[in-house]
Coordinates of N, CA and C and ligand atoms in Angstrom, one line a residue:
M1 N 0.9 -1.2 -0.4 CA -0.1 -0.3 -0.4 C 1.0 1.2 -0.3
K2 N 0.6 2.4 -0.9 CA 1.1 3.4 -0.9 C 0.2 4.5 -0.1
T3 N 1.4 5.2 0.4 CA 0.4 6.2 1.8 C 0.5 8.2 0.6
L4 N -0.6 8.7 0.0 CA -0.5 10.3 -0.4 C -0.8 11.0 0.2
A5 N -0.1 11.9 1.3 CA -0.6 13.2 2.1 C -0.9 14.2 1.1
V6 N -2.0 14.9 1.3 CA -2.2 16.0 0.3 C -2.3 17.4 1.8
L7 N -1.5 18.1 1.1 CA -0.8 19.3 2.3 C -1.2 20.4 2.0
S8 N -0.8 21.5 2.9 CA -0.7 22.9 2.5 C -1.5 23.5 4.0
R9 N -0.8 24.1 4.8 CA -1.4 24.9 6.2 C -2.2 25.9 5.8
K10 N -1.9 26.1 4.2 CA -2.8 27.4 4.2 C -4.2 27.5 3.8
G11 N -5.2 27.9 4.2 CA -6.6 27.4 3.6 C -7.1 27.5 2.4
G12 N -8.1 26.5 2.1 CA -8.9 26.9 0.4 C -7.6 26.5 -0.7
T13 N -6.8 26.1 -0.6 CA -5.9 26.0 -1.8 C -5.8 25.1 -2.8
G14 N -7.1 24.2 -2.4 CA -7.3 23.1 -2.9 C -7.3 21.3 -2.6
K15 N -6.5 21.6 -1.2 CA -6.0 20.1 -1.1 C -7.5 18.6 -0.9
T16 N -8.9 20.0 -0.8 CA -9.4 18.2 -0.7 C -10.4 18.2 -1.7
T17 N -10.0 19.3 -2.3 CA -10.4 19.1 -4.3 C -9.2 17.8 -5.0
L18 N -8.3 18.2 -4.7 CA -7.1 17.4 -4.9 C -7.0 16.2 -4.9
A19 N -7.5 16.0 -3.3 CA -7.4 14.4 -2.5 C -8.6 13.6 -3.2
L20 N -9.7 14.4 -3.5 CA -11.0 13.5 -3.6 C -11.1 13.3 -5.2
H21 N -10.0 14.0 -5.7 CA -10.1 13.9 -7.3 C -8.9 12.7 -8.2
L22 N -8.1 12.7 -7.0 CA -7.0 12.0 -7.4 C -7.6 10.4 -7.2
A23 N -8.5 10.3 -5.8 CA -9.0 9.1 -5.4 C -10.1 8.2 -6.3
V24 N -10.5 9.3 -7.0 CA -12.0 8.9 -7.7 C -10.5 8.5 -9.2
A25 N -10.3 9.3 -9.4 CA -8.9 8.4 -10.4 C -8.2 7.7 -9.9
A26 N -7.8 7.4 -8.4 CA -7.5 6.2 -8.8 C -8.0 4.8 -8.5
Q27 N -9.0 4.9 -7.4 CA -10.0 3.5 -7.5 C -10.4 3.3 -8.7
S28 N -11.0 3.9 -9.8 CA -11.3 4.1 -11.3 C -10.0 3.0 -11.9
A29 N -9.4 3.7 -11.8 CA -8.1 2.3 -12.5 C -7.9 1.3 -11.7
G30 N -8.2 1.3 -10.8 CA -9.0 -0.1 -10.0 C -7.6 -0.5 -8.5
L31 N -7.0 0.5 -8.5 CA -7.0 0.9 -7.2 C -8.1 0.7 -5.6
S32 N -7.7 -0.1 -5.3 CA -8.7 0.0 -4.0 C -7.7 1.1 -3.0
T33 N -8.7 2.0 -2.4 CA -8.6 3.5 -2.5 C -9.9 3.9 -1.1
L34 N -8.5 4.4 0.0 CA -9.2 5.0 1.2 C -8.6 6.4 1.3
V35 N -10.0 7.1 1.6 CA -9.5 8.9 2.2 C -9.4 9.0 3.6
V36 N -8.8 8.9 4.0 CA -9.1 9.8 5.5 C -9.6 11.4 5.4
D37 N -9.7 11.5 6.1 CA -9.9 13.2 6.2 C -9.7 13.9 8.0
L38 N -8.6 14.5 7.4 CA -7.9 15.0 9.5 C -8.2 15.9 9.6
D39 N -8.8 17.4 8.3 CA -9.6 18.2 8.7 C -10.9 18.1 9.6
R40 N -10.6 19.2 11.1 CA -12.0 19.2 11.5 C -13.0 19.2 10.7
Q41 N -13.3 20.0 10.0 CA -14.2 20.6 8.8 C -15.2 19.6 8.0
Q42 N -13.9 18.2 7.9 CA -14.8 17.4 7.1 C -15.3 17.7 6.1
S43 N -14.1 18.1 5.3 CA -15.4 18.7 3.8 C -15.5 17.7 2.9
S44 N -14.3 16.5 2.6 CA -14.1 15.0 2.3 C -15.7 13.8 2.7
V45 N -15.9 14.4 4.0 CA -16.6 13.2 4.3 C -17.8 14.0 3.9
E46 N -17.7 14.9 3.8 CA -19.3 15.9 3.4 C -19.7 15.4 1.9
W47 N -18.5 15.7 1.4 CA -18.5 15.2 -0.4 C -19.1 13.4 -0.3
R48 N -18.4 12.9 0.6 CA -19.3 11.9 0.7 C -20.3 11.5 0.8
R49 N -20.9 12.3 1.0 CA -22.0 11.7 1.5 C -23.5 12.3 1.1
Q50 N -22.8 13.5 0.4 CA -23.1 13.7 -1.2 C -23.5 12.6 -2.2
R51 N -22.7 11.7 -2.0 CA -22.2 11.1 -3.4 C -22.7 9.3 -3.2
R52 N -23.4 9.1 -4.5 CA -24.4 8.0 -4.3 C -23.5 6.9 -4.3
D53 N -22.5 6.8 -5.1 CA -21.4 5.3 -5.7 C -21.0 4.9 -4.2
G54 N -21.2 3.5 -4.4 CA -20.7 3.0 -2.9 C -19.2 2.9 -2.1
A55 N -18.8 3.1 -3.8 CA -17.5 2.0 -3.7 C -16.0 2.9 -3.5
L56 N -16.4 4.3 -2.8 CA -14.7 4.9 -2.3 C -15.1 5.2 -1.1
I57 N -14.3 4.9 -0.1 CA -14.9 5.3 1.1 C -13.7 6.2 1.8
V58 N -14.5 7.2 3.1 CA -13.9 8.5 3.0 C -14.1 8.2 4.4
E59 N -13.0 8.3 5.4 CA -13.3 8.3 7.2 C -13.0 9.8 7.3
A60 N -13.3 10.2 7.9 CA -13.3 10.8 9.5 C -12.2 10.5 10.7
L61 N -11.1 11.4 10.6 CA -10.2 10.4 11.3 C -9.4 11.8 12.7
R62 N -8.9 11.2 13.8 CA -8.2 12.0 14.4 C -7.1 11.6 13.6
P63 N -6.2 13.2 13.6 CA -4.5 12.8 13.4 C -3.6 11.7 13.9
G64 N -4.1 11.6 15.5 CA -3.3 10.6 16.6 C -4.1 9.1 16.3
A65 N -4.7 8.7 15.0 CA -5.2 7.9 14.6 C -4.6 7.9 13.8
L66 N -4.4 8.0 12.7 CA -3.5 7.9 11.2 C -2.8 6.6 11.3
F67 N -2.0 6.6 12.3 CA -1.1 5.2 11.9 C -1.4 4.3 12.2
T68 N -2.4 4.2 13.0 CA -2.9 2.7 13.4 C -3.8 2.2 12.0
R69 N -4.5 3.4 11.6 CA -5.5 3.2 10.5 C -4.8 2.4 9.2
Q70 N -3.4 3.3 9.0 CA -2.7 3.0 7.6 C -1.8 1.9 8.1
Q71 N -1.9 1.1 9.5 CA -1.6 -0.2 9.3 C -2.8 -1.0 9.5
D72 N -4.0 -0.8 9.5 CA -5.1 -1.7 9.5 C -5.0 -1.9 7.5
A73 N -5.5 -0.4 7.3 CA -5.7 -0.5 5.7 C -5.0 -1.6 4.8
G74 N -3.7 -1.4 5.4 CA -1.9 -2.2 4.6 C -2.8 -3.9 5.0
R75 N -3.5 -4.2 6.0 CA -3.6 -5.4 6.3 C -5.1 -5.2 5.2
D76 N -5.8 -5.1 5.4 CA -7.2 -4.9 4.7 C -7.3 -5.1 3.5
G77 N -6.3 -5.0 2.9 CA -5.5 -4.6 0.3 C -6.3 -3.6 0.3
V78 N -6.0 -2.4 1.4 CA -5.9 -1.7 0.5 C -4.8 -0.6 -0.5
D79 N -4.7 -0.8 -1.8 CA -3.7 -0.2 -2.6 C -3.4 1.4 -2.1
L80 N -4.0 2.0 -2.1 CA -4.0 3.3 -1.7 C -5.2 4.3 -0.9
L81 N -3.5 4.8 0.2 CA -4.6 6.0 1.1 C -4.2 7.1 0.9
I82 N -4.9 8.2 0.9 CA -5.2 8.9 0.1 C -5.4 10.0 1.4
V83 N -4.5 11.0 2.4 CA -4.9 11.4 3.5 C -5.2 13.2 2.9
D84 N -6.5 13.4 3.4 CA -7.0 15.2 3.3 C -6.6 15.6 4.4
T85 N -5.8 16.8 4.4 CA -5.2 17.6 6.3 C -5.9 18.9 5.7
G86 N -5.9 19.4 7.0 CA -6.8 21.0 6.7 C -5.6 22.3 7.1
P87 N -6.2 23.2 7.1 CA -5.2 24.1 7.1 C -4.7 24.0 8.2
S88 N -4.1 23.2 8.9 CA -4.5 22.6 10.6 C -3.1 23.3 11.0
L89 N -2.7 22.8 12.5 CA -1.4 22.9 13.1 C -0.1 22.0 13.0
E90 N 1.2 22.4 12.8 CA 1.9 21.6 12.7 C 1.8 20.0 12.9
A91 N 1.6 20.1 14.6 CA 1.6 19.1 14.6 C 0.9 17.9 14.0
D92 N -0.4 18.4 13.5 CA -1.1 17.3 12.4 C -1.1 17.3 11.5
V93 N -0.5 18.2 10.9 CA 0.7 18.0 9.2 C 1.4 16.6 9.3
E94 N 1.7 17.2 10.8 CA 3.2 16.2 10.8 C 2.7 14.7 11.2
Q95 N 2.1 14.2 11.3 CA 1.6 13.0 11.3 C 0.8 12.9 10.2
A96 N 0.4 13.3 9.3 CA 0.3 12.8 7.8 C 2.1 13.4 7.2
I97 N 2.5 13.5 7.6 CA 3.6 13.9 6.7 C 4.6 12.3 7.2
R98 N 4.1 11.6 8.0 CA 5.3 10.9 8.8 C 4.8 9.3 8.2
C99 N 3.5 9.4 7.8 CA 2.8 8.1 7.6 C 3.1 8.4 5.8
A100 N 2.9 9.4 5.0 CA 3.6 9.3 4.0 C 4.4 9.0 2.9
D101 N 4.2 8.5 2.1 CA 5.2 8.1 0.8 C 5.5 9.1 0.3
L102 N 4.3 10.0 -0.1 CA 5.0 11.0 -1.1 C 3.7 12.3 -0.7
C103 N 4.2 13.7 0.2 CA 3.9 14.4 0.1 C 3.8 15.6 -1.2
A104 N 2.1 15.9 -1.6 CA 1.8 16.2 -2.7 C 1.3 18.2 -1.6
I105 N 2.1 18.9 -2.0 CA 1.4 20.6 -0.8 C 1.4 20.9 -2.5
V106 N -0.1 21.3 -1.8 CA -1.4 22.2 -2.9 C -1.2 23.8 -3.1
A107 N -0.6 25.0 -3.9 CA -0.9 25.8 -4.1 C -1.1 26.3 -5.4
R108 N -1.5 27.9 -5.1 CA -1.9 28.6 -5.9 C -0.6 29.0 -6.6
P109 N -1.1 29.9 -7.8 CA 0.2 30.8 -8.5 C -0.6 32.2 -7.6
N110 N 0.4 32.7 -6.6 CA 0.1 33.6 -5.9 C 0.7 33.5 -4.9
F111 N 1.8 34.5 -4.7 CA 2.1 34.8 -3.5 C 2.4 34.8 -2.2
F112 N 1.3 34.6 -1.6 CA 0.7 34.4 -0.3 C 1.0 32.6 -0.1
D113 N 0.3 32.4 -1.1 CA -0.4 30.6 -1.2 C 1.5 30.0 -1.4
I114 N 2.4 30.9 -2.0 CA 3.8 30.0 -2.4 C 4.5 30.3 -1.2
K115 N 4.5 31.7 0.1 CA 5.4 31.4 1.1 C 4.5 30.8 1.8
A116 N 3.8 30.7 2.2 CA 2.9 29.6 3.1 C 3.1 28.3 2.9
V117 N 3.2 27.6 1.7 CA 4.1 26.1 1.9 C 5.5 26.1 1.9
A118 N 5.8 26.9 2.3 CA 7.4 26.7 2.3 C 7.5 26.2 3.6
D119 N 6.9 26.3 4.5 CA 7.2 25.8 5.9 C 7.0 24.3 5.9
T120 N 5.4 24.2 5.1 CA 4.8 22.6 4.5 C 6.4 22.1 4.5
A121 N 7.1 22.7 3.0 CA 7.5 21.4 2.3 C 9.0 21.4 3.2
A122 N 9.7 22.1 4.1 CA 10.8 22.2 4.9 C 10.5 20.9 5.9
L123 N 8.8 20.9 6.7 CA 8.8 20.3 7.5 C 8.7 18.3 6.6
A124 N 8.4 18.5 5.7 CA 8.6 17.2 4.8 C 9.6 16.8 4.2
Q125 N 10.6 17.7 4.2 CA 11.5 17.1 3.8 C 12.7 16.8 5.3
S126 N 12.3 17.2 6.1 CA 12.7 17.5 7.2 C 12.8 15.7 7.9
F127 N 11.6 15.1 7.2 CA 11.6 13.7 7.7 C 12.1 12.8 6.2
H128 N 12.5 13.5 5.4 CA 13.2 12.6 4.4 C 11.8 12.4 3.2
R129 N 11.0 12.8 3.9 CA 9.7 12.5 2.2 C 10.1 13.4 0.8
D130 N 9.0 12.2 -0.1 CA 9.4 12.4 -1.5 C 8.3 13.6 -1.5
V131 N 8.7 14.8 -1.8 CA 7.1 16.1 -2.0 C 7.4 16.4 -3.7
V132 N 6.1 16.6 -3.6 CA 6.4 17.5 -5.0 C 4.6 18.0 -4.6
F133 N 4.8 19.8 -5.8 CA 4.2 20.8 -5.5 C 3.1 20.3 -6.3
V134 N 1.7 20.5 -6.5 CA 0.9 20.5 -7.3 C 0.4 21.9 -7.2
L135 N 0.1 22.4 -8.1 CA -0.6 24.4 -8.8 C -1.9 24.3 -9.4
N136 N -2.5 24.3 -8.0 CA -3.9 24.5 -8.8 C -4.5 25.9 -8.7
Q137 N -5.8 26.2 -9.2 CA -6.3 27.1 -9.7 C -5.8 28.1 -10.6
A138 N -4.5 27.3 -11.7 CA -4.0 28.2 -13.0 C -4.6 29.2 -13.4
P139 N -4.7 30.0 -13.9 CA -5.3 30.6 -14.8 C -5.4 29.6 -16.5
S140 N -5.9 29.8 -17.2 CA -6.3 29.4 -18.2 C -5.3 30.1 -19.6
R141 N -4.2 29.4 -20.0 CA -3.2 29.8 -21.4 C -3.9 31.2 -21.8
R142 N -4.0 32.4 -22.3 CA -4.7 32.6 -23.5 C -3.8 33.5 -24.6
N143 N -4.8 33.2 -25.6 CA -3.7 32.8 -27.4 C -2.6 31.9 -27.4
G144 N -2.6 31.0 -26.6 CA -1.8 30.1 -26.5 C -0.1 30.6 -25.4
H145 N -0.3 31.0 -24.4 CA -0.1 32.1 -23.6 C 0.2 31.7 -22.2
E146 N 1.3 31.4 -21.2 CA 1.0 31.0 -20.2 C 0.8 32.6 -19.8
N147 N 0.0 32.2 -18.3 CA 0.1 33.6 -17.4 C 1.3 33.9 -16.8
P148 N 2.2 35.0 -16.8 CA 3.6 34.8 -15.6 C 3.3 34.4 -14.5
A149 N 2.2 34.3 -13.8 CA 2.4 34.0 -12.7 C 2.7 32.8 -11.9
V150 N 2.4 31.9 -13.4 CA 1.9 30.7 -13.4 C 4.7 29.9 -13.5
G151 N 4.8 30.5 -14.4 CA 6.0 30.5 -14.8 C 6.4 30.4 -13.2
E152 N 6.6 32.0 -12.5 CA 7.4 32.3 -11.4 C 6.6 31.6 -10.6
A153 N 5.8 31.1 -10.2 CA 5.1 30.6 -9.1 C 6.3 28.7 -9.5
V154 N 6.1 28.5 -10.5 CA 6.8 27.3 -11.5 C 8.5 27.6 -9.7
L155 N 9.2 28.4 -10.6 CA 9.9 28.8 -10.0 C 10.5 28.8 -9.2
A156 N 9.3 29.8 -8.1 CA 9.4 29.9 -6.5 C 9.1 28.2 -6.2
L157 N 8.4 27.5 -6.4 CA 8.0 26.6 -6.0 C 9.6 25.4 -5.8
R158 N 10.3 25.7 -7.0 CA 11.2 25.0 -7.3 C 12.4 24.9 -6.2
G159 N 12.4 26.6 -6.0 CA 13.4 27.2 -4.9 C 13.4 26.1 -3.9
L160 N 11.6 26.2 -3.2 CA 11.5 25.1 -1.7 C 12.3 23.9 -2.1
G161 N 12.8 23.5 -2.8 CA 13.1 22.4 -3.4 C 12.7 21.0 -3.7
G162 N 11.6 21.0 -3.8 CA 10.4 20.0 -4.2 C 10.6 20.0 -5.8
V163 N 9.6 19.0 -6.0 CA 9.5 18.8 -7.8 C 7.9 19.7 -7.9
V164 N 7.9 20.5 -9.1 CA 6.5 20.9 -9.4 C 6.1 19.7 -10.4
A165 N 4.8 19.1 -9.6 CA 4.1 18.7 -10.9 C 4.1 19.0 -12.2
P166 N 4.5 18.5 -13.5 CA 4.1 19.2 -14.8 C 2.9 19.2 -14.8
I167 N 1.6 18.4 -14.3 CA 0.2 18.8 -14.4 C -0.3 19.8 -13.5
G168 N -0.9 20.5 -13.5 CA -1.2 20.9 -12.4 C -3.0 21.3 -13.0
L169 N -3.5 21.9 -12.1 CA -5.0 22.0 -12.2 C -5.3 23.7 -12.9
R170 N -5.9 23.8 -14.1 CA -6.7 24.9 -14.2 C -7.9 25.1 -13.4
S171 N -7.8 26.9 -13.1 CA -9.1 27.2 -12.2 C -10.7 27.1 -13.5
R172 N -11.3 26.1 -12.8 CA -12.8 25.7 -13.6 C -13.7 25.5 -13.1
V173 N -14.5 25.5 -13.7 CA -15.7 25.2 -12.9 C -16.1 24.3 -12.5
A174 N -16.0 23.3 -13.1 CA -16.2 21.6 -13.2 C -15.5 21.1 -11.5
Y175 N -14.7 22.2 -11.4 CA -14.4 21.6 -10.2 C -15.3 21.5 -8.6
Q176 N -15.8 23.0 -9.6 CA -16.5 23.3 -7.9 C -18.0 22.8 -8.6
Q177 N -18.5 22.6 -9.7 CA -19.7 22.3 -9.6 C -20.2 20.9 -9.3
S178 N -19.3 20.0 -9.8 CA -19.0 18.4 -9.3 C -19.2 18.2 -7.9
V179 N -18.2 18.6 -7.2 CA -18.2 18.6 -5.7 C -19.7 18.8 -4.9
S180 N -20.1 19.3 -5.4 CA -21.1 19.9 -5.2 C -22.5 19.0 -5.3
L181 N -22.4 18.3 -6.3 CA -23.4 17.1 -6.7 C -22.4 15.5 -5.8
G182 N -21.7 15.7 -5.2 CA -20.9 14.2 -5.1 C -20.5 13.3 -5.7
L183 N -20.0 14.2 -7.1 CA -18.6 13.8 -7.4 C -17.7 14.1 -8.2
T184 N -16.6 13.7 -9.3 CA -15.7 14.6 -9.4 C -15.8 14.8 -10.6
A185 N -15.3 16.1 -11.3 CA -14.8 17.0 -12.5 C -14.8 15.6 -13.9
Q186 N -13.9 14.5 -13.7 CA -14.0 13.2 -14.1 C -15.4 12.7 -15.2
E187 N -15.9 12.6 -13.4 CA -17.3 11.5 -13.4 C -18.4 12.6 -14.0
H188 N -18.5 13.6 -13.7 CA -19.2 15.2 -13.9 C -19.3 15.4 -15.9
E189 N -18.5 15.7 -16.2 CA -17.5 16.0 -17.4 C -16.9 15.3 -18.1
P190 N -16.8 13.7 -18.2 CA -16.4 12.8 -18.9 C -14.7 13.1 -19.8
E191 N -15.5 13.9 -20.8 CA -15.2 14.7 -21.5 C -14.6 16.2 -21.7
G192 N -14.4 16.4 -20.7 CA -14.0 18.2 -20.1 C -12.4 18.2 -20.3
A193 N -12.3 19.4 -19.9 CA -10.9 19.9 -19.7 C -10.2 19.4 -18.6
A194 N -11.1 19.1 -17.7 CA -10.5 19.2 -16.4 C -10.7 17.5 -16.2
A195 N -11.5 16.5 -16.3 CA -11.2 15.9 -16.6 C -9.9 15.3 -17.5
S196 N -9.3 15.2 -18.0 CA -7.9 14.9 -18.8 C -6.7 15.8 -18.3
E197 N -7.1 16.7 -17.2 CA -5.7 16.8 -16.6 C -5.8 16.2 -15.5
I198 N -6.9 16.0 -14.4 CA -6.8 14.7 -13.8 C -6.1 13.8 -14.1
A199 N -6.6 13.0 -15.2 CA -6.1 11.8 -15.9 C -4.6 11.8 -15.5
A200 N -4.5 13.2 -16.3 CA -2.8 12.9 -16.8 C -2.1 13.0 -15.1
L201 N -2.5 13.7 -14.3 CA -2.1 14.7 -13.0 C -1.7 13.0 -12.6
W202 N -2.9 12.1 -12.5 CA -3.2 10.5 -11.3 C -1.8 10.1 -12.1
R203 N -2.1 10.0 -13.6 CA -0.6 9.1 -14.2 C 0.9 9.3 -13.5
W204 N 0.9 10.6 -13.9 CA 2.0 11.1 -13.0 C 2.6 10.6 -11.6
I205 N 1.1 11.6 -10.6 CA 1.6 10.3 -9.4 C 1.5 8.9 -9.3
D206 N 0.9 8.5 -9.9 CA 1.4 7.2 -9.9 C 2.2 6.8 -10.1
A207 N 3.0 7.2 -11.1 CA 4.0 7.1 -11.3 C 4.5 6.7 -10.3
R208 N 5.0 8.0 -9.6 CA 5.7 8.6 -8.7 C 6.2 8.1 -7.9
L209 N 4.5 7.3 -7.0 CA 4.2 6.9 -6.0 C 4.6 5.4 -5.9
S210 N 4.6 4.9 -7.3 CA 4.9 3.0 -7.8 C 6.4 2.8 -8.0
A211 N 7.0 3.7 -8.3 CA 7.9 3.8 -8.9 C 9.7 4.8 -8.3
E212 N 10.3 4.0 -9.3 CA 11.6 5.2 -9.4 C 11.0 6.9 -9.7
R213 N 11.3 7.7 -8.8 CA 10.7 8.7 -9.2 C 10.6 9.1 -10.3
A214 N 9.7 9.6 -10.5 CA 9.8 10.3 -12.2 C 10.3 11.2 -12.7
P215 N 11.3 11.5 -13.8 CA 11.9 12.7 -13.7 C 11.5 13.7 -13.8
A216 N 12.2 15.1 -12.8 CA 11.7 16.6 -13.0 C 12.0 16.6 -14.5
P217 N 10.3 17.8 -15.5 CA 10.4 18.4 -16.5 C 11.5 19.3 -16.5
H218 N 12.4 19.4 -18.0 CA 13.7 20.0 -18.1 C 13.5 21.3 -18.1
T219 N 12.4 22.2 -18.5 CA 11.8 23.3 -18.5 C 11.6 23.8 -17.4
P220 N 11.4 25.0 -16.8 CA 10.4 25.7 -15.8 C 9.4 26.0 -16.2
T221 N 8.5 24.9 -17.3 CA 7.6 25.7 -17.7 C 6.3 24.4 -17.0
F222 N 5.2 25.0 -17.2 CA 3.6 24.7 -16.7 C 3.4 24.3 -17.8
V223 N 3.6 22.4 -17.9 CA 2.8 21.8 -19.1 C 1.0 21.7 -18.8
A224 N 0.8 22.2 -19.7 CA -1.0 22.5 -19.7 C -1.3 21.3 -20.9
L225 N -1.8 20.1 -20.1 CA -2.6 19.0 -21.3 C -4.1 19.1 -21.4
G226 N -3.8 19.4 -22.6 CA -5.7 19.8 -23.3 C -5.9 18.4 -23.6
A227 N -7.0 18.3 -23.6 CA -7.2 17.0 -24.3 C -6.8 15.9 -25.6
E228 N -6.5 17.3 -26.3 CA -5.3 17.0 -27.7 C -4.6 16.7 -27.3
R229 N -3.7 17.1 -26.4 CA -2.0 16.8 -25.8 C -2.0 15.6 -24.7
A230 N -3.4 14.5 -24.9 CA -3.2 13.9 -23.1 C -2.2 13.1 -23.4
A231 N -2.3 12.4 -25.1 CA -1.3 11.0 -24.2 C 0.5 11.6 -24.7
R232 N 0.4 13.1 -24.4 CA 2.5 13.3 -24.6 C 2.9 12.8 -22.9
P233 N 3.7 12.1 -23.5 CA 4.4 11.9 -21.7 C 5.3 12.9 -21.5
Y234 N 5.5 12.5 -20.0 CA 5.8 13.4 -19.5 C 7.1 13.8 -19.5
Ligands
LIG1 N1 -9.1 24.3 -10.0 C1 -10.5 24.2 -9.4 N2 -10.8 25.8 -10.2 C2 -11.8 26.1 -9.3 N3 -12.3 26.1 -8.3 C3 -11.5 25.7 -7.4 C4 -10.7 24.4 -7.9 N4 -9.9 24.0 -6.9 C5 -10.8 24.1 -6.2 N5 -11.9 24.9 -6.2 C6 -12.3 26.0 -5.6 O1 -12.2 26.6 -4.2 C7 -12.5 26.2 -3.0 C8 -11.4 25.5 -2.0 O2 -11.2 24.4 -2.1 P1 -10.8 23.0 -1.4 O3 -11.8 22.8 -0.6 O4 -10.6 21.6 -1.8 O5 -9.1 23.9 -0.8 P2 -8.9 23.1 0.6 O6 -7.5 23.6 0.5 O7 -9.2 21.9 1.1 O8 -9.2 24.1 1.7 P3 -9.6 24.0 3.4 O9 -8.3 24.7 3.6 O10 -10.2 24.7 4.0 O11 -9.7 22.7 3.7 C9 -13.9 25.4 -3.2 O12 -14.8 26.0 -3.2 C10 -13.8 24.5 -4.1 O13 -13.9 24.6 -5.4
LIG2 MG1 -10.0 21.2 2.7

């Protein structure tokens, strides 16, 4: 079993959105997937209550119970444990980091988010964890051009010592609409751009979790994978 912790001590960066979309992608790929929600707000658990599909298990958990739950899940045949965390205390985030094979730190491409994730990244690195940054709510390209804020964010995140996932999530209504229905964007709009980027991001995360670490992209650019480019190698 592998454990993915989704982190950022700043509120509203997209931790829950990312955790749930990756969980559904993993489950759809045939992995037995468990989401545990350490956040007292219990957004993931609320989403699960809205959901009709019974396959994906989402549980609320006290951070102190994570290690034991992880051991049990491994014994029960869970393939992937995803830990959704809150904008919370260092002690809670530390529990998630300790249990993680991979720490995905979520940030939007803005000054405040980037500054706020530095501590989280340093904490994960102090435990020698594999750290990847996932950009969320990136503005869409205009006339084929990336917004400069995206490139700046990628460079700043690299400066914190982690790898930036070459696929991030754009700001899209599909993410908001789908979760309000207890769905994910790939279920709500399977042919949509959000579904494409989630599929590509999941493949990259899965490779990183399951094998030798995926190579970092060579250029400091944010690779946008639209539907037409979904087959492009990382
Ligand atoms: N890529 C996106 N495009 C558009 N809206 C998004 C995107 N990602 C997240 N959102 C919206 O931003 C808000 C915050 O997202 P989310 O709850 O996932 O963040 P969070 O980091 O889990 O927040 P918290 O710190 O409170 O747990 C939600 O309304 C969500 O629908
Ligand atoms: Mg959340």
